[in-house]
mmCIF file of N, CA, C and O in Angstrom:
data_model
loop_
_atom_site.group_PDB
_atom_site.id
_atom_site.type_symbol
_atom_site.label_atom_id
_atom_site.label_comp_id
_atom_site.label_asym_id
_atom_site.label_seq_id
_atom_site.Cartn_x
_atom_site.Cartn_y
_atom_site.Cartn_z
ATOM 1 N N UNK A 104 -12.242 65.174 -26.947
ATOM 2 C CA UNK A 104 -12.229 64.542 -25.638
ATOM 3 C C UNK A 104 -13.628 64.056 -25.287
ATOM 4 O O UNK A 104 -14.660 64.452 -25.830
ATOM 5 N N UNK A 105 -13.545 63.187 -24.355
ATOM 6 C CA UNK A 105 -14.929 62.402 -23.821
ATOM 7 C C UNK A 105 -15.688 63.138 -22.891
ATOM 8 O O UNK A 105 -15.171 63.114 -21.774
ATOM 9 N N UNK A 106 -16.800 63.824 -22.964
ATOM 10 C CA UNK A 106 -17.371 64.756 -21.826
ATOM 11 C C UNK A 106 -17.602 63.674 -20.452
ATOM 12 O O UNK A 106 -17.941 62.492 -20.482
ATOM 13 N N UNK A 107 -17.336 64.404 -19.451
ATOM 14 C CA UNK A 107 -17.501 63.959 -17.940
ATOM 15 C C UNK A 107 -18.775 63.111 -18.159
ATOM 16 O O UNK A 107 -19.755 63.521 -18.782
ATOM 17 N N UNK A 108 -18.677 61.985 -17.633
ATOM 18 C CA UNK A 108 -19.903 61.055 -17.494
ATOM 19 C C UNK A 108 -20.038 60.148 -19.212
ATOM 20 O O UNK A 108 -20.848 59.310 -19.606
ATOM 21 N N UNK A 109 -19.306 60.547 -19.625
ATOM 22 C CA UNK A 109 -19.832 59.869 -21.344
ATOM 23 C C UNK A 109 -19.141 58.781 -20.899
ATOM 24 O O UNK A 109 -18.683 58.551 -19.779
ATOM 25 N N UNK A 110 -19.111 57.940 -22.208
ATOM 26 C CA UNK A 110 -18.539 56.420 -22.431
ATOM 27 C C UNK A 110 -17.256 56.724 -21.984
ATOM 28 O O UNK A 110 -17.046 56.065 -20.966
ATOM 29 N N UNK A 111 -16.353 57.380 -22.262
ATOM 30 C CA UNK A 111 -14.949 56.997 -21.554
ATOM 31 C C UNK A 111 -14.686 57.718 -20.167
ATOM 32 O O UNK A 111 -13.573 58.071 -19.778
ATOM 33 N N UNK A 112 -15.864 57.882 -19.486
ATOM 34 C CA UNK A 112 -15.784 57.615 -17.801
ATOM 35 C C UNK A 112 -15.823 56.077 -17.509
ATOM 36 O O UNK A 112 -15.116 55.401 -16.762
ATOM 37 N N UNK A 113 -16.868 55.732 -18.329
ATOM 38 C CA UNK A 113 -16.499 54.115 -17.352
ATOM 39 C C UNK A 113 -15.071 53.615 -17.904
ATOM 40 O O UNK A 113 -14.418 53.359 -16.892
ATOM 41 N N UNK A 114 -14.511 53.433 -18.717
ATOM 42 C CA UNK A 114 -13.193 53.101 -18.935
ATOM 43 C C UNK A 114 -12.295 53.912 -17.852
ATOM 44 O O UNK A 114 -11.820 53.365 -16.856
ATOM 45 N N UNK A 115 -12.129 55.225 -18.157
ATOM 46 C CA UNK A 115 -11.368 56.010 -16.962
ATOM 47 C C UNK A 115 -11.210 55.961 -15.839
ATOM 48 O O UNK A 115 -10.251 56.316 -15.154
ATOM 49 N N UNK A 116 -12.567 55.313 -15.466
ATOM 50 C CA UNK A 116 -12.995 54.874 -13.691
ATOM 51 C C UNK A 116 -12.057 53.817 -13.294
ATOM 52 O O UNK A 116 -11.234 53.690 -12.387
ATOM 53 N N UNK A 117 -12.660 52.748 -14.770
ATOM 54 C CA UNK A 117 -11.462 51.571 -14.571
ATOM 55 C C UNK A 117 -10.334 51.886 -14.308
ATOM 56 O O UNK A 117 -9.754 51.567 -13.270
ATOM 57 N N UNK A 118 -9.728 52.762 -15.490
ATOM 58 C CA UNK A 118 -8.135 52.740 -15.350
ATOM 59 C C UNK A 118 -7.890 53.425 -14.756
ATOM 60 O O UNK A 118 -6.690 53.555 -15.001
ATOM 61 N N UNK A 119 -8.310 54.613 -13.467
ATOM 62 C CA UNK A 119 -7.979 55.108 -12.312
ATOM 63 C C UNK A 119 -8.100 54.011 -11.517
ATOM 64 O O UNK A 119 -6.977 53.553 -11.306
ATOM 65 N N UNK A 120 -9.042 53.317 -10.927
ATOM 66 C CA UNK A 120 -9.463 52.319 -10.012
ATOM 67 C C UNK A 120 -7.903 51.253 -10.120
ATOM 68 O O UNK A 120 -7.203 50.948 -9.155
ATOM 69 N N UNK A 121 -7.749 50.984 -11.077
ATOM 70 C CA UNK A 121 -6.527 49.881 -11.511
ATOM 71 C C UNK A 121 -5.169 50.731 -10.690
ATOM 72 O O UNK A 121 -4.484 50.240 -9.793
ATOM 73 N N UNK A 122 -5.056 51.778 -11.133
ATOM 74 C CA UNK A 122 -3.747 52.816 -11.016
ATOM 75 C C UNK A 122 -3.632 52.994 -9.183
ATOM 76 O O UNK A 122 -2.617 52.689 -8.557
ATOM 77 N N UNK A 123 -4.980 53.581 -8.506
ATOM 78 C CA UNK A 123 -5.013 53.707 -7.134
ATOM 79 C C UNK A 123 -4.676 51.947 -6.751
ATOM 80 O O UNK A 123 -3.775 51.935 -5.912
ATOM 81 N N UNK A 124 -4.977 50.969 -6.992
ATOM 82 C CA UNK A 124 -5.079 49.725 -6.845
ATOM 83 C C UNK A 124 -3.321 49.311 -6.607
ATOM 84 O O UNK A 124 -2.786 48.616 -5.743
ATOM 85 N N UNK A 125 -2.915 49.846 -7.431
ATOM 86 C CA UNK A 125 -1.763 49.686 -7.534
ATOM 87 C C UNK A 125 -0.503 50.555 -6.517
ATOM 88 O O UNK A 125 0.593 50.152 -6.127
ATOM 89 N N UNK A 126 -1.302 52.071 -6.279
ATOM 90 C CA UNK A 126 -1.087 52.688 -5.388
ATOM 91 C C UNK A 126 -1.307 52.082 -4.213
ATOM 92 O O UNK A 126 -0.521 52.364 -3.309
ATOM 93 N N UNK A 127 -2.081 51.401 -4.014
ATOM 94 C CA UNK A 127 -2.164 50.757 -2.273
ATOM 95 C C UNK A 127 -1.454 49.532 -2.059
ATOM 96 O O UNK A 127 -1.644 49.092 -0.925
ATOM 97 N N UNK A 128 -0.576 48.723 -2.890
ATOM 98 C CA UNK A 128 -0.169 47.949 -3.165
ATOM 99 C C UNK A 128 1.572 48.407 -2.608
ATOM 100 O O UNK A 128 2.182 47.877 -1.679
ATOM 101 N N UNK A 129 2.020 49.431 -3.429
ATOM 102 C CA UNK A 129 3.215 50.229 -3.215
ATOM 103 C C UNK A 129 3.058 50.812 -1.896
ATOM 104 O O UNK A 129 4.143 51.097 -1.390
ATOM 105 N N UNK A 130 2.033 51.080 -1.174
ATOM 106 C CA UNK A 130 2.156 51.771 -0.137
ATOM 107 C C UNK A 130 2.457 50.612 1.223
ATOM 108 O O UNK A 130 3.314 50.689 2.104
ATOM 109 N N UNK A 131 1.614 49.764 1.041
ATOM 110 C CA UNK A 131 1.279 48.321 2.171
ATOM 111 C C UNK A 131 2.256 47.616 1.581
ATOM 112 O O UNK A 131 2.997 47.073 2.401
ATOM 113 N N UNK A 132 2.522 47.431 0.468
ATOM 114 C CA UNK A 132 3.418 46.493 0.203
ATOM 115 C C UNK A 132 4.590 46.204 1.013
ATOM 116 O O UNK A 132 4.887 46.924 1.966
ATOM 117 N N UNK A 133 5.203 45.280 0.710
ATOM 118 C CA UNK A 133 7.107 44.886 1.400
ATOM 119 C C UNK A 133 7.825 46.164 1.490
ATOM 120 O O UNK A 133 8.125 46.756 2.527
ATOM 121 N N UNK A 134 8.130 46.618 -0.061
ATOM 122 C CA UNK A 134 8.892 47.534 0.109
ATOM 123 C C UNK A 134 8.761 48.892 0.775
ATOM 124 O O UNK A 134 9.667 49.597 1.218
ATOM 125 N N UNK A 135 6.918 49.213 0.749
ATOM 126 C CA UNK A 135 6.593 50.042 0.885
ATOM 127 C C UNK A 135 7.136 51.526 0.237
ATOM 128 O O UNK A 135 7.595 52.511 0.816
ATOM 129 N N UNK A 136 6.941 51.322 -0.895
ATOM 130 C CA UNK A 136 7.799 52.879 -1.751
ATOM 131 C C UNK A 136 6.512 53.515 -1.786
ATOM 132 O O UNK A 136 5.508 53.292 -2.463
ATOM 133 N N UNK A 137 6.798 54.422 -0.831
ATOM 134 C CA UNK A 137 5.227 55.745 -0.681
ATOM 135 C C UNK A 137 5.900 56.576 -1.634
ATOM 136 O O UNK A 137 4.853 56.951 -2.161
ATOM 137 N N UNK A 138 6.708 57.122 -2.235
ATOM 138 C CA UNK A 138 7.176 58.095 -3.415
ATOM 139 C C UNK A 138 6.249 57.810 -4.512
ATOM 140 O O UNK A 138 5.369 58.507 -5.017
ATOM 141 N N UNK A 139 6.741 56.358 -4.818
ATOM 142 C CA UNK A 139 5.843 55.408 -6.255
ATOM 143 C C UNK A 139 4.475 55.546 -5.919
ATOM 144 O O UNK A 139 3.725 55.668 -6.888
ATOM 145 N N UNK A 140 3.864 55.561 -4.595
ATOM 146 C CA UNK A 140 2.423 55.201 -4.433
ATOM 147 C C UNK A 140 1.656 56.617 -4.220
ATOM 148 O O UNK A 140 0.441 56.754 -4.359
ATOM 149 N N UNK A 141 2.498 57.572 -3.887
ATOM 150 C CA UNK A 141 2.113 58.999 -4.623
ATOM 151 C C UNK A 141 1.937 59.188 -5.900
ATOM 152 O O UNK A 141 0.836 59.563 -6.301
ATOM 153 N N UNK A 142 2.799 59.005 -6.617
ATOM 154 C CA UNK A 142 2.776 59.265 -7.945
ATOM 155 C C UNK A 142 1.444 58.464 -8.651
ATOM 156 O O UNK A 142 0.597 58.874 -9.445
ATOM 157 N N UNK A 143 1.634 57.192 -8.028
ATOM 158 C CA UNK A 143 0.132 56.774 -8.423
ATOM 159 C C UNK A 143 -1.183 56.940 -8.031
ATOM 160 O O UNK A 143 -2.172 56.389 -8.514
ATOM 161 N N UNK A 144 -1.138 57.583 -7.297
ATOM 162 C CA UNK A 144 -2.490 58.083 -6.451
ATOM 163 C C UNK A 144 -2.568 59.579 -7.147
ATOM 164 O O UNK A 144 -3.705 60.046 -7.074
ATOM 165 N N UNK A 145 -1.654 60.393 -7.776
ATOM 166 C CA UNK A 145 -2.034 61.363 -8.276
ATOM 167 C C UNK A 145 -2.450 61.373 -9.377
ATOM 168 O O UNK A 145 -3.359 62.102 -9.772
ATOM 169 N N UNK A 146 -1.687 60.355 -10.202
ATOM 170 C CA UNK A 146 -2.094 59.711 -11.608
ATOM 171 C C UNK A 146 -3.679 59.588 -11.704
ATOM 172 O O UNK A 146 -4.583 60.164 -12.309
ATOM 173 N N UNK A 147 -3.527 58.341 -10.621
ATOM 174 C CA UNK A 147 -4.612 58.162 -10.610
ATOM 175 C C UNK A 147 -6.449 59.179 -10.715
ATOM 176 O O UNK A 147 -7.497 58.977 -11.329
ATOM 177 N N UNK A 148 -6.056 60.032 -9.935
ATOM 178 C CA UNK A 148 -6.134 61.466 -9.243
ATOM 179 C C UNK A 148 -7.079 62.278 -10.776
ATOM 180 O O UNK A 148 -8.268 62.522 -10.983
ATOM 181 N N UNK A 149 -5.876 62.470 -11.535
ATOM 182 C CA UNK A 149 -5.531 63.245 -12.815
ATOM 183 C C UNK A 149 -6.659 62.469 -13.259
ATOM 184 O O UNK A 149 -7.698 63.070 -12.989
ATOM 185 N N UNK A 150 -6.890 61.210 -13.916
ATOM 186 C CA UNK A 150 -7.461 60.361 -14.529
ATOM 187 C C UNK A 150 -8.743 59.776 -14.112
ATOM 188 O O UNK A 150 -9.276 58.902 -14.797
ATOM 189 N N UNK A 151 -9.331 60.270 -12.883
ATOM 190 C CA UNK A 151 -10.225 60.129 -12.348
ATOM 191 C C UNK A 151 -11.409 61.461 -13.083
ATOM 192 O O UNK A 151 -12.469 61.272 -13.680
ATOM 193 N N UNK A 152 -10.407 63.354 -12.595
ATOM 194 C CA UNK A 152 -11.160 63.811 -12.925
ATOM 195 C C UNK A 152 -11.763 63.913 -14.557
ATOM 196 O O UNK A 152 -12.907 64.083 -14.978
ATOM 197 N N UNK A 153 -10.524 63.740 -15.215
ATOM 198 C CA UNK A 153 -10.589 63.814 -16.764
ATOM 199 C C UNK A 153 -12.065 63.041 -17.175
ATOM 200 O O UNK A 153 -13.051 63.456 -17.783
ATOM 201 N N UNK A 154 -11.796 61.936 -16.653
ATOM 202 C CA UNK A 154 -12.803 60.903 -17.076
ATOM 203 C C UNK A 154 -14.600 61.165 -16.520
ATOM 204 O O UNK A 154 -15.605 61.314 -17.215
ATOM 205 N N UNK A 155 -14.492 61.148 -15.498
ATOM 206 C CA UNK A 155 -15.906 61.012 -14.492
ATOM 207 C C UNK A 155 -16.173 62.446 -14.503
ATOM 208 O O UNK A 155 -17.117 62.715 -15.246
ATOM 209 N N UNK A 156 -15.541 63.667 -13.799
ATOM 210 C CA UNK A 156 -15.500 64.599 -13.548
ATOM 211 C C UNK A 156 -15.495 64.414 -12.098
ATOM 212 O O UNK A 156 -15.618 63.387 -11.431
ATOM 213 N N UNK A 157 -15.239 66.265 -11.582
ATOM 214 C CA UNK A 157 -14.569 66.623 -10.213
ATOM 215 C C UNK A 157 -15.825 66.145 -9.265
ATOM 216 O O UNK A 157 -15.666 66.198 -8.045
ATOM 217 N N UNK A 158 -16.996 65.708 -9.778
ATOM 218 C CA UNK A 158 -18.079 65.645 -8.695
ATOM 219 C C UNK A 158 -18.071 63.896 -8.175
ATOM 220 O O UNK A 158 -18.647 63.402 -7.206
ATOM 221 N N UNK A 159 -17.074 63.130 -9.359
ATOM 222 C CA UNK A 159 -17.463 62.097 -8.953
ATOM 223 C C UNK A 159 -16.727 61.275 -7.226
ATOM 224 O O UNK A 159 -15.515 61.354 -7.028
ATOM 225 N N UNK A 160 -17.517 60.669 -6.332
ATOM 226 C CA UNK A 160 -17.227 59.944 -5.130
ATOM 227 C C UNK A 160 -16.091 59.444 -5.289
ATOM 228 O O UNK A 160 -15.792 59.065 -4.156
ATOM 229 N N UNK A 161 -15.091 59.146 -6.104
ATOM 230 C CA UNK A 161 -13.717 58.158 -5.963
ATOM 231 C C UNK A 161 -12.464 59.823 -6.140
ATOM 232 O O UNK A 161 -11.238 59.720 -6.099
ATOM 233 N N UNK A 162 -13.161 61.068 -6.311
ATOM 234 C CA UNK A 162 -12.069 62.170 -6.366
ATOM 235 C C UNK A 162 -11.914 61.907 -4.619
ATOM 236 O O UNK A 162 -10.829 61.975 -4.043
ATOM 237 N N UNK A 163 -13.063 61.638 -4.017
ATOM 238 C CA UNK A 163 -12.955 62.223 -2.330
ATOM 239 C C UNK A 163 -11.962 60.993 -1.650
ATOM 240 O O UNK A 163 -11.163 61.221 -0.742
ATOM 241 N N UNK A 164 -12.203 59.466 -2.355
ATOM 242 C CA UNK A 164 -11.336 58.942 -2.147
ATOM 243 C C UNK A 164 -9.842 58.879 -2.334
ATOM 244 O O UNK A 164 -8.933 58.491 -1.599
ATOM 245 N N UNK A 165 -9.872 59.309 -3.372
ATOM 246 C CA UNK A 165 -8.296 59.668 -3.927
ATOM 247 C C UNK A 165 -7.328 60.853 -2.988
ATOM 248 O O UNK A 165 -6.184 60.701 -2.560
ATOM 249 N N UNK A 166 -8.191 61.991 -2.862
ATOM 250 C CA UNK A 166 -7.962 63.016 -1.907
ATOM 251 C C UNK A 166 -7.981 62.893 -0.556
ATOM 252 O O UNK A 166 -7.712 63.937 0.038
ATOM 253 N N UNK A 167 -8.244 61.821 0.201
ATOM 254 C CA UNK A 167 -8.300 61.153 1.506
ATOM 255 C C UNK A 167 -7.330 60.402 1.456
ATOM 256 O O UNK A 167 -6.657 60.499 2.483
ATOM 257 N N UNK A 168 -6.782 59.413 0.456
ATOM 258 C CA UNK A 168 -5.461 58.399 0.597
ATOM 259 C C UNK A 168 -4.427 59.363 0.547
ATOM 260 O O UNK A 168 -3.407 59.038 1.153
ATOM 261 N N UNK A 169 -4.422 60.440 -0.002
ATOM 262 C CA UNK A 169 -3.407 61.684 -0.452
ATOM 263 C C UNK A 169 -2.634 61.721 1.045
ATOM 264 O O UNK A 169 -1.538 61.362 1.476
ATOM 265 N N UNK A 170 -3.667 62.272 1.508
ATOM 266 C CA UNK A 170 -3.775 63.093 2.732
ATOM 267 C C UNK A 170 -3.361 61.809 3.606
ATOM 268 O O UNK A 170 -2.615 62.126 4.533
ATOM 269 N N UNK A 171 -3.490 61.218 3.577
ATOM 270 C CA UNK A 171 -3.330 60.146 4.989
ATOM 271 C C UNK A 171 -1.624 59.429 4.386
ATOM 272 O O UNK A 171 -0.890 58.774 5.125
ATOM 273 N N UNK A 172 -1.387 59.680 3.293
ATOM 274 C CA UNK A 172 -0.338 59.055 2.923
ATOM 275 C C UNK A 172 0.850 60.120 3.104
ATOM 276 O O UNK A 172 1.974 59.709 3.393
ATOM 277 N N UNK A 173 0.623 61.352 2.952
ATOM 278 C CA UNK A 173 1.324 62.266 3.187
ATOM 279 C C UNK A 173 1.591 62.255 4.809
ATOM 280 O O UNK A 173 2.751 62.330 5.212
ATOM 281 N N UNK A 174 0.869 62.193 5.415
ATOM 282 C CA UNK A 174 0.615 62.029 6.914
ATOM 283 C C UNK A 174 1.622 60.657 7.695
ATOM 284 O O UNK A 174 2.165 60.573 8.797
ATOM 285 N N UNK A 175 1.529 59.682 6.478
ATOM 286 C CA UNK A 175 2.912 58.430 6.530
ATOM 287 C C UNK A 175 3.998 58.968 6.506
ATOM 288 O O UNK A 175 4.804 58.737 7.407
ATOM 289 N N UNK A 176 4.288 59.802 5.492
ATOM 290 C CA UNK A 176 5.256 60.247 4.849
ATOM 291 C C UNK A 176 6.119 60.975 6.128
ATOM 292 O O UNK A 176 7.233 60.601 6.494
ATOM 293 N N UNK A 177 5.412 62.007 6.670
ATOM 294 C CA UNK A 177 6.060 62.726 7.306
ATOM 295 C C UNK A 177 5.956 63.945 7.434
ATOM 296 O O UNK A 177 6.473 64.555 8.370
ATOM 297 N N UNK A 178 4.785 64.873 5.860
ATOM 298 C CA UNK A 178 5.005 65.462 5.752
ATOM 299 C C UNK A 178 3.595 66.373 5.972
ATOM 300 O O UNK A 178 2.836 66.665 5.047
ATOM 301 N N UNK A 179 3.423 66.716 7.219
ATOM 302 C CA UNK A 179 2.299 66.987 7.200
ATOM 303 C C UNK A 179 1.601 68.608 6.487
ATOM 304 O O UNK A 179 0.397 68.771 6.294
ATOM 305 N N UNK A 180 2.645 69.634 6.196
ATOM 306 C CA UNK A 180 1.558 70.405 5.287
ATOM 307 C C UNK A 180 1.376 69.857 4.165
ATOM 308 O O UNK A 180 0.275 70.292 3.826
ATOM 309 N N UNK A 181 1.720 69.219 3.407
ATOM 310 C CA UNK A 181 1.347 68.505 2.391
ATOM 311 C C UNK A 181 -0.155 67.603 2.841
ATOM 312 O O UNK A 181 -1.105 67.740 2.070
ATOM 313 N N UNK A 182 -0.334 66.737 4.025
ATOM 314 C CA UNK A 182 -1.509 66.660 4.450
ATOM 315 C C UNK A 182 -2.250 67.430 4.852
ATOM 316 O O UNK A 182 -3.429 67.078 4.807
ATOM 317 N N UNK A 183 -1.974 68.682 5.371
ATOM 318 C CA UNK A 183 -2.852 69.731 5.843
ATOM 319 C C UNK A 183 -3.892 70.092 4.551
ATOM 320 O O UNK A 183 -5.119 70.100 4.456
ATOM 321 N N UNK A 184 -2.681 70.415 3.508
ATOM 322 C CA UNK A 184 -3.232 70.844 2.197
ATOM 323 C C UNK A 184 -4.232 69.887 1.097
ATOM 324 O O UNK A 184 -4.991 70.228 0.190
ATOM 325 N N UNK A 185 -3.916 68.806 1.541
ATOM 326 C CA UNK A 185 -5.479 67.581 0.832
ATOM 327 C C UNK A 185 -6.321 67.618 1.685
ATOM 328 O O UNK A 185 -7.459 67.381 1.280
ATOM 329 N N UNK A 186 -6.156 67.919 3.194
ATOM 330 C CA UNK A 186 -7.179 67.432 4.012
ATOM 331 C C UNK A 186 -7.940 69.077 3.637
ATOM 332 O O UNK A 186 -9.109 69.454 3.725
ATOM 333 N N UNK A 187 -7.411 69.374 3.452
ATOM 334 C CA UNK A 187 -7.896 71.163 2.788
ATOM 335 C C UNK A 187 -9.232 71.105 1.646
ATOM 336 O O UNK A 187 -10.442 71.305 1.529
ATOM 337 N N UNK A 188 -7.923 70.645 0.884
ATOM 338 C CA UNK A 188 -8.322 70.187 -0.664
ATOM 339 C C UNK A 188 -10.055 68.942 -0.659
ATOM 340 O O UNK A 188 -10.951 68.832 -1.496
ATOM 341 N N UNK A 189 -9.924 68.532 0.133
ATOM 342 C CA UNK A 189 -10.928 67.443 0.601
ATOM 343 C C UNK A 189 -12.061 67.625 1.254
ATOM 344 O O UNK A 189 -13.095 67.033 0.942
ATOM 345 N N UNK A 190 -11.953 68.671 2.464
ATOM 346 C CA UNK A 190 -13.061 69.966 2.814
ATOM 347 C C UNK A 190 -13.684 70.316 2.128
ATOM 348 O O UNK A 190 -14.879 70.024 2.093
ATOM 349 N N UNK A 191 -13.000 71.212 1.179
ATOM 350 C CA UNK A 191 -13.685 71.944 -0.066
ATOM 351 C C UNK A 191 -13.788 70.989 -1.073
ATOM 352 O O UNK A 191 -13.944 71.707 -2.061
ATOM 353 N N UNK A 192 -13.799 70.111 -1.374
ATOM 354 C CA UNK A 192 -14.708 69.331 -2.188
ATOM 355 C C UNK A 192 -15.719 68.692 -1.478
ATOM 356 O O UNK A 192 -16.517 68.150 -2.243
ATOM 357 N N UNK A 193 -16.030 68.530 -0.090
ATOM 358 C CA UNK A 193 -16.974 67.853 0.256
ATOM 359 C C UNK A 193 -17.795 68.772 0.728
ATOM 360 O O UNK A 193 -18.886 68.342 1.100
ATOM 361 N N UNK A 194 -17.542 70.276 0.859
ATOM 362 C CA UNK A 194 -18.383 71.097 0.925
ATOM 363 C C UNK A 194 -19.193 71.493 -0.526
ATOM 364 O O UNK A 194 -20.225 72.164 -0.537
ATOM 365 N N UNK A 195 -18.747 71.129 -1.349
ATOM 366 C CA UNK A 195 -19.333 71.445 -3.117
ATOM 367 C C UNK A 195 -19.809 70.050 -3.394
ATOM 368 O O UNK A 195 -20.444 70.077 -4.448
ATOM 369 N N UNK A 196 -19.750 68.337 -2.675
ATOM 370 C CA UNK A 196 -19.838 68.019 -3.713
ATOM 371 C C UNK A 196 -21.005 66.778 -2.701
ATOM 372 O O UNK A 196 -21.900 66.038 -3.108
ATOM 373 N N UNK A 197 -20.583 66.968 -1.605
ATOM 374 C CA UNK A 197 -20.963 65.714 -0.768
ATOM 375 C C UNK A 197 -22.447 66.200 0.379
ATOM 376 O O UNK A 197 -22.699 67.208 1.039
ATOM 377 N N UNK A 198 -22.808 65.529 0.261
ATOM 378 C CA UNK A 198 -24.816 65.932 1.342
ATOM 379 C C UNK A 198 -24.132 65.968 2.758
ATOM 380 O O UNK A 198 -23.273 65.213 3.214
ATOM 381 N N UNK A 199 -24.574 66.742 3.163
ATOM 382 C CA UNK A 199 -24.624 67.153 4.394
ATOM 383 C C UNK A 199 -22.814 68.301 4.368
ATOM 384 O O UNK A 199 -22.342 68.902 5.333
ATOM 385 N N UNK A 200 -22.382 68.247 3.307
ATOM 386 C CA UNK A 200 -20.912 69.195 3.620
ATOM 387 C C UNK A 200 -19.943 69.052 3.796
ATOM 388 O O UNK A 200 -19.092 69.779 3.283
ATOM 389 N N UNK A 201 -19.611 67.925 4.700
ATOM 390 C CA UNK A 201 -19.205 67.828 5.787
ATOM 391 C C UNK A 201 -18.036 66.340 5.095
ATOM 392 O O UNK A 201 -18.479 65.392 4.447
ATOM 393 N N UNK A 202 -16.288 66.573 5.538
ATOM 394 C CA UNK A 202 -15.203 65.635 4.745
ATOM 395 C C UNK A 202 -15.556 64.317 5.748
ATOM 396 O O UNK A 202 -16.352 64.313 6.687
ATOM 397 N N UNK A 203 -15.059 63.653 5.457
ATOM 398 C CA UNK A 203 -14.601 62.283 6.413
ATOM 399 C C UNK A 203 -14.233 62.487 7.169
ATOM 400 O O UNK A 203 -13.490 63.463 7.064
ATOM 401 N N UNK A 204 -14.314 61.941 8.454
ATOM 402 C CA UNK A 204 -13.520 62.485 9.628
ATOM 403 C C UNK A 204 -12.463 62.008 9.962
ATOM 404 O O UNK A 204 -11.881 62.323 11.000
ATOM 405 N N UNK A 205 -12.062 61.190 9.150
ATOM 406 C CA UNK A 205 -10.648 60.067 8.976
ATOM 407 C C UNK A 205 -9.550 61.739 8.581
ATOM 408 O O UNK A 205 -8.540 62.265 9.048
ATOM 409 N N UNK A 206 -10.388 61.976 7.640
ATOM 410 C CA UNK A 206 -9.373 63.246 6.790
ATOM 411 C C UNK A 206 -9.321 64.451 7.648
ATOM 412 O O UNK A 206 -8.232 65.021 7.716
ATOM 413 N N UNK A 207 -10.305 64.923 8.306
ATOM 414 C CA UNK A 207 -10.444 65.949 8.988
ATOM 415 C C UNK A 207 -9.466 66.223 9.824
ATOM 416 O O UNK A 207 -8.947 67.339 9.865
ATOM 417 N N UNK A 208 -8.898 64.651 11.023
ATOM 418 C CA UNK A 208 -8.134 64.913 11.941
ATOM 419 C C UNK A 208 -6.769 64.342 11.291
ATOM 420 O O UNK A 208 -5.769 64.057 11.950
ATOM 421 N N UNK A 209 -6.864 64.251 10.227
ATOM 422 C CA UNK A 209 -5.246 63.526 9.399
ATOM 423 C C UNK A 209 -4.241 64.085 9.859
ATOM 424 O O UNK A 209 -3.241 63.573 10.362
ATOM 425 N N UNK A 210 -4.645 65.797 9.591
ATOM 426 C CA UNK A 210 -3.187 66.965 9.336
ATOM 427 C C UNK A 210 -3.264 67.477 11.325
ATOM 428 O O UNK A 210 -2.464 68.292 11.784
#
């Protein structure tokens, strides 16, 4: 496997970046299928950390669309639990500690 940050992070970045891309597409889109645009935002998600690793800035993004999409959905412990999940990564990963405040008041 490719260690976090090697040559197949920048590919991975891509093909997460492409996958969430596609996730916001399914979500805003016509049909709006938030099921499909979960699945791709977790994909995405998966393929973010593999590649970059858990420290990189697009996990906090991924974990903020989670959360706010779950929050569409209906289903808010499922947002409680990214906006969770999103805390504690921005307490390990982000200056000053402290999540987005978009995410904070999501759940």
């Amino acid at each position: 496997t490719t260690p976090p940050g090697g040559r197949g992070a920048e590919y991975g970045g891509r093909s997460a970046r492409i996958v969430y891309e596609l996730a916001a597409l399914h979500r805003r889109g016509e049909t709006r299928a938030l099921d499909v645009a979960l699945y791709l935002y977790e994909k995405a998600l998966r393929m973010c950390r593999a590649a970059a690793g858990e420290e990189h800035p697009f996990v906090s993004v991924l974990l903020e669309e989670m959360g706010t999409l779950y929050v569409e959905m209906g289903d808010a412990d499922a947002a409680e639990k990214m906006c969770e999940e999103m805390n504690r990564w921005a307490e390990t990963y982000r200056e000053g500690g402290k999540a987005d405040k978009k995410c904070a008041t999501a759940a």
